mmCIF file of C-alpha atoms in Angstrom:
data_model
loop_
_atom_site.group_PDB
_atom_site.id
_atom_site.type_symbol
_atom_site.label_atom_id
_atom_site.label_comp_id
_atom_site.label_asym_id
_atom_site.label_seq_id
_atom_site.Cartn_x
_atom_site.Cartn_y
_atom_site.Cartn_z
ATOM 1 C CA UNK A 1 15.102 17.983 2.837
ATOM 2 C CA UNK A 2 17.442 19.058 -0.137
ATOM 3 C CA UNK A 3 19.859 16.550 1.237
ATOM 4 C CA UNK A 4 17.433 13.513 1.315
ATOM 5 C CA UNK A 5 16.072 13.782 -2.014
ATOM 6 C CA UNK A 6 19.982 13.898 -3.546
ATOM 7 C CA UNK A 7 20.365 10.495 -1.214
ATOM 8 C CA UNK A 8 16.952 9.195 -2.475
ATOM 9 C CA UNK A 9 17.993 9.468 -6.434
ATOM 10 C CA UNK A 10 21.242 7.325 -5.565
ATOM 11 C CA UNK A 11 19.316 4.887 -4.139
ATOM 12 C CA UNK A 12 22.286 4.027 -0.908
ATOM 13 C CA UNK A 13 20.021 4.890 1.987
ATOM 14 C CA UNK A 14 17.879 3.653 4.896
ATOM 15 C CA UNK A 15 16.145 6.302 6.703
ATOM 16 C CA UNK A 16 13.776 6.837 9.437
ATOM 17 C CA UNK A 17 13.177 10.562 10.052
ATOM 18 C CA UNK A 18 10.328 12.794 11.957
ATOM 19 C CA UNK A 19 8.792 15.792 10.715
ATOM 20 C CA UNK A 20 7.007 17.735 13.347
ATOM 21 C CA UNK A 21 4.397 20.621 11.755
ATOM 22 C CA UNK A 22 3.905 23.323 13.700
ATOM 23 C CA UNK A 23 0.543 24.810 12.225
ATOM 24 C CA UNK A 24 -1.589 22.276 13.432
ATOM 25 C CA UNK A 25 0.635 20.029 15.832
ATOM 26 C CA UNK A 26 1.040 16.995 14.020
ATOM 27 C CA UNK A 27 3.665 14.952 14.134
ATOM 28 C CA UNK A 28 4.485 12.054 11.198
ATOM 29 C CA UNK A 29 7.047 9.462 11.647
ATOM 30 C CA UNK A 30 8.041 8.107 8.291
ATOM 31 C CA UNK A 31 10.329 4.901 7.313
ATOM 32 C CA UNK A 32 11.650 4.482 3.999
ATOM 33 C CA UNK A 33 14.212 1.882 3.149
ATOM 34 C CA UNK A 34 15.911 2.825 -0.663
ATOM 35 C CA UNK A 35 18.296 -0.236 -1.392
ATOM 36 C CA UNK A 36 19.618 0.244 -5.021
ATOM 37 C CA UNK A 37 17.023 2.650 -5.976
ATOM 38 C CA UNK A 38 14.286 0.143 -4.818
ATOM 39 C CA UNK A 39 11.567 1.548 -2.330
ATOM 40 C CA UNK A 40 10.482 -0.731 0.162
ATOM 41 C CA UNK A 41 7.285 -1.137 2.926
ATOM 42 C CA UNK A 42 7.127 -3.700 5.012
ATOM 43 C CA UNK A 43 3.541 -4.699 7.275
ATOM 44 C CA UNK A 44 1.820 -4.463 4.071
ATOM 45 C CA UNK A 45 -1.526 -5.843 2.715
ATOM 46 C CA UNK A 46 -2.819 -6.864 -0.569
ATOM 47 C CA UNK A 47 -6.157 -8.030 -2.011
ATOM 48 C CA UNK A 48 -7.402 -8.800 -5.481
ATOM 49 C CA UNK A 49 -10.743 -7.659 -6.708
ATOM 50 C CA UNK A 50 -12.612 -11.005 -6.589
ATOM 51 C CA UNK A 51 -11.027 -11.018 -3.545
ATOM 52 C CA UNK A 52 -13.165 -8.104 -2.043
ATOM 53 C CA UNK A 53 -16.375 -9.444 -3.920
ATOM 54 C CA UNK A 54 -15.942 -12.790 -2.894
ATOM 55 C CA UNK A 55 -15.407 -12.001 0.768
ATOM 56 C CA UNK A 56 -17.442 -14.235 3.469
ATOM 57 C CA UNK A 57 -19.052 -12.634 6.795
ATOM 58 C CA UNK A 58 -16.140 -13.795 9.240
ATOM 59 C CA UNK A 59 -13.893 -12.029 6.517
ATOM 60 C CA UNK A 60 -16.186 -8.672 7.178
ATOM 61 C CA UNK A 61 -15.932 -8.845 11.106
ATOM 62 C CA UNK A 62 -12.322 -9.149 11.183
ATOM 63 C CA UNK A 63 -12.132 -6.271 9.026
ATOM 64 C CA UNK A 64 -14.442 -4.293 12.098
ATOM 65 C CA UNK A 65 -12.792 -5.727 14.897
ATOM 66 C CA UNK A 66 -10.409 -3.345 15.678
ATOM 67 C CA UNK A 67 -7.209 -5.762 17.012
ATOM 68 C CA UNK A 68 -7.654 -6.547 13.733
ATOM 69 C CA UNK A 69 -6.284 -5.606 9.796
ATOM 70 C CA UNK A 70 -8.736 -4.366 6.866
ATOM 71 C CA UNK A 71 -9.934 -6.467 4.457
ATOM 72 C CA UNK A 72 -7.103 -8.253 2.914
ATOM 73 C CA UNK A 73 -5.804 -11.641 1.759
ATOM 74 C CA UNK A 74 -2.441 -11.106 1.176
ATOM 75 C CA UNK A 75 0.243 -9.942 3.863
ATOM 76 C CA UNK A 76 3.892 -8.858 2.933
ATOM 77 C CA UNK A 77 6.640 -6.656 1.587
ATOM 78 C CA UNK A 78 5.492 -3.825 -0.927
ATOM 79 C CA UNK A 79 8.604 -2.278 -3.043
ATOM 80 C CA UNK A 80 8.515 -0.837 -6.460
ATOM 81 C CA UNK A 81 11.252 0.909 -8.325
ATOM 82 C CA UNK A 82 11.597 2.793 -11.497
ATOM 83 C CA UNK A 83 10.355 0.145 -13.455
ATOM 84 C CA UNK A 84 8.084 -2.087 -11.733
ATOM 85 C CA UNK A 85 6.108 -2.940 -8.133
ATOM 86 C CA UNK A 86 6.276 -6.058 -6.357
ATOM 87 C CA UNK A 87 4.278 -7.748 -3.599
ATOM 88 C CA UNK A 88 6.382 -10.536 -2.061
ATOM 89 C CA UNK A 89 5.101 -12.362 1.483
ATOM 90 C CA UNK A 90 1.983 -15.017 2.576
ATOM 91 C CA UNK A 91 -1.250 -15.660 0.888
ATOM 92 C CA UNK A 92 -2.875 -15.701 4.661
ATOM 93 C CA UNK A 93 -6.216 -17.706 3.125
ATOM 94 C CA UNK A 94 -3.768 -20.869 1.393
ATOM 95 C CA UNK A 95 -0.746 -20.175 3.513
ATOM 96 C CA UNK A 96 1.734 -20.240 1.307
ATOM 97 C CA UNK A 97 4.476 -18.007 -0.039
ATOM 98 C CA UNK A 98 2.740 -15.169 -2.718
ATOM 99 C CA UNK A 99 4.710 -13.056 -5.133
ATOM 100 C CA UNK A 100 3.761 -10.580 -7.418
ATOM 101 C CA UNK A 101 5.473 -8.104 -9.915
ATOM 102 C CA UNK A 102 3.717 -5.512 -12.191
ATOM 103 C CA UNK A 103 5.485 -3.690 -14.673
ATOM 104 C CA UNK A 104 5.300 -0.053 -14.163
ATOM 105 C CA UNK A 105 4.043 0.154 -18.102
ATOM 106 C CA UNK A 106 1.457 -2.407 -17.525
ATOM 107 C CA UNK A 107 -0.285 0.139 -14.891
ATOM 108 C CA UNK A 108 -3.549 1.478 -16.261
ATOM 109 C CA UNK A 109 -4.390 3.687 -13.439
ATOM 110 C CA UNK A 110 -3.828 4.023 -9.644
ATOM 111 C CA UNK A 111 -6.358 5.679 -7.854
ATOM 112 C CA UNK A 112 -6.600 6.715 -3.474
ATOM 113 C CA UNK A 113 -9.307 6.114 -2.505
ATOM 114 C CA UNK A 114 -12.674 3.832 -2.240
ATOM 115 C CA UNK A 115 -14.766 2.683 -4.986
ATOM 116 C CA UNK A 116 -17.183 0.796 -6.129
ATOM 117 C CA UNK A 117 -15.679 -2.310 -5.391
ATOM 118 C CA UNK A 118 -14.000 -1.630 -2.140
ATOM 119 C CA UNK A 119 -16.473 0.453 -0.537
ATOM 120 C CA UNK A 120 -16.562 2.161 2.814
ATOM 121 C CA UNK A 121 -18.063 0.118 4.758
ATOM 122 C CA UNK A 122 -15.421 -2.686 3.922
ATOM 123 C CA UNK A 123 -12.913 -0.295 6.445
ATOM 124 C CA UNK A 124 -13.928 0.285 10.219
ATOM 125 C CA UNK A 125 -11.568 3.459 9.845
ATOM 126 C CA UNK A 126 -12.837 4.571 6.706
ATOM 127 C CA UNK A 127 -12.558 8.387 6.826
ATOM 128 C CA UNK A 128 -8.723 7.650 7.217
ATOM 129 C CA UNK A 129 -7.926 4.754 6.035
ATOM 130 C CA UNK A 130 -7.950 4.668 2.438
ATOM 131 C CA UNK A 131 -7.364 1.513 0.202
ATOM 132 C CA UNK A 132 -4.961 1.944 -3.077
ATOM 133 C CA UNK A 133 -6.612 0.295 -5.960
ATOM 134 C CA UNK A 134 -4.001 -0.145 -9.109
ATOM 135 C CA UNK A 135 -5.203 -1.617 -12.344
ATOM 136 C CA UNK A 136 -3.215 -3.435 -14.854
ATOM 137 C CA UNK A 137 -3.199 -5.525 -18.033
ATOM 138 C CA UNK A 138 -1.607 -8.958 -17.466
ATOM 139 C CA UNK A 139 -1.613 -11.256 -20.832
ATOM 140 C CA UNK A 140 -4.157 -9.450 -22.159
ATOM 141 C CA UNK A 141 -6.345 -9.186 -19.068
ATOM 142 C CA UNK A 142 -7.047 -6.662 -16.900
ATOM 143 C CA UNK A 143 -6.475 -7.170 -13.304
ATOM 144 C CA UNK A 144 -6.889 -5.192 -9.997
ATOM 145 C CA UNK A 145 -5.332 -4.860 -6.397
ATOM 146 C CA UNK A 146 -6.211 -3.073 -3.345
ATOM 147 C CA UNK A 147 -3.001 -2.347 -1.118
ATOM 148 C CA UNK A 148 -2.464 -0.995 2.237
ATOM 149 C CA UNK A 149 0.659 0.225 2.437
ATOM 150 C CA UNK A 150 2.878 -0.202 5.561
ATOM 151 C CA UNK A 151 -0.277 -1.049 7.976
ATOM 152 C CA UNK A 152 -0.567 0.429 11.367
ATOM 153 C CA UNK A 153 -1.940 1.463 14.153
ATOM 154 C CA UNK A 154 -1.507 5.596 15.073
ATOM 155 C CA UNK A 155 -3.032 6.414 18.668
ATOM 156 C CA UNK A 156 -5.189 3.369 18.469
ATOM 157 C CA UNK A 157 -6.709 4.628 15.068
ATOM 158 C CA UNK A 158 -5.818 2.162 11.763
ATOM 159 C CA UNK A 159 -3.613 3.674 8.309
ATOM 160 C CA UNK A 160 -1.255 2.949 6.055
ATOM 161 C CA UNK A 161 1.188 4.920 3.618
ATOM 162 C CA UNK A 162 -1.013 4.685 0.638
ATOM 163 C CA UNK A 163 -1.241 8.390 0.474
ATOM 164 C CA UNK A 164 2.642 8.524 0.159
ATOM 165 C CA UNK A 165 2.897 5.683 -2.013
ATOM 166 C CA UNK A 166 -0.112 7.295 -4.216
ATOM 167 C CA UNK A 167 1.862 10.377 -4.940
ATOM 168 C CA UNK A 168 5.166 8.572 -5.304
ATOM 169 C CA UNK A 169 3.962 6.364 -8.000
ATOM 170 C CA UNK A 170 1.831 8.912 -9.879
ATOM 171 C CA UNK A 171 5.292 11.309 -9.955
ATOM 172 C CA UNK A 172 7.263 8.219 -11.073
ATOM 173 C CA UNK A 173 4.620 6.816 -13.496
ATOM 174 C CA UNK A 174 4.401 10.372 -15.309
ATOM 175 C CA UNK A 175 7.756 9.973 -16.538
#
């Protein structure tokens, strides 16, 4: 692991490695593209706030159904470095291109987890599924987005990354 981490900080590496625990049997598959120190998740899915309040009933069934994807609006690329994140793909409701970048100072808080906002019952697999909600100040205004990070399906059972990505941007935003 030694070795990966001294790869990681130069930033020259694709990788796609398994890590099989042998206390309770579980196996994770993990894929992590650095290109020039830039971290990189493809399959994922972004909503904003009003996007969650505002959402319609056919909106909420898709989100149940289980061929389906949670709640989301916004499908695409997720990378951040050491100084911002970006969202880059399709707004799925206007079809059309979407891009996004948030500098890492204009964060406020990241949080794991559902809220008040995007509440359980908004995710069919809810116990392990968790939405990552990041706040930040744009021109004076405070904005937020719910992400699911590399979306997938593990032995027919929906997830994401967002735990990874949670702990990778709280190490890199306590710098």
């Amino acid at each position: 692991m030694e070795d990966l981490y001294h790869w990681r900080a130069q930033g020259f590496y694709s990788l796609k490695f398994r890590i099989n625990n042998v206390r309770n049997d579980k196996v994770w598959d993990f894929t992590k593209i650095w290109v020039m120190n830039r971290m990189r998740w493809e399959n994922s899915l972004m909503s904003y706030e009003e996007d969650i309040k505002n959402r319609g009933f056919g909106d909420w069934v898709k989100a149940h159904t289980s061929g389906f994807k949670p709640l989301h609006r916004y499908e695409g690329i997720f990378e951040f470095t050491e100084e911002e994140i970006t969202f880059g793909g399709m707004d799925t409701r206007l079809v059309k291109e979407f891009h996004l970048e948030i500098p890492l100072r204009e964060i406020l808080d990241i949080y794991y987890g559902f809220d008040e906002v995007f509440k359980g019952r908004e995710e069919r697999a809810w116990p392990w599924n968790k939405p990552l909600r990041i706040k930040y100040k744009i021109n004076d205004e405070v904005k937020t987005i719910y992400l699911f990070v590399h979306f997938y399906h593990k032995k027919w059972i929906r997830t994401s990354d967002n735990k990874e990505v949670y702990e990778e941007l709280k190490e890199i935003l306590r710098k």
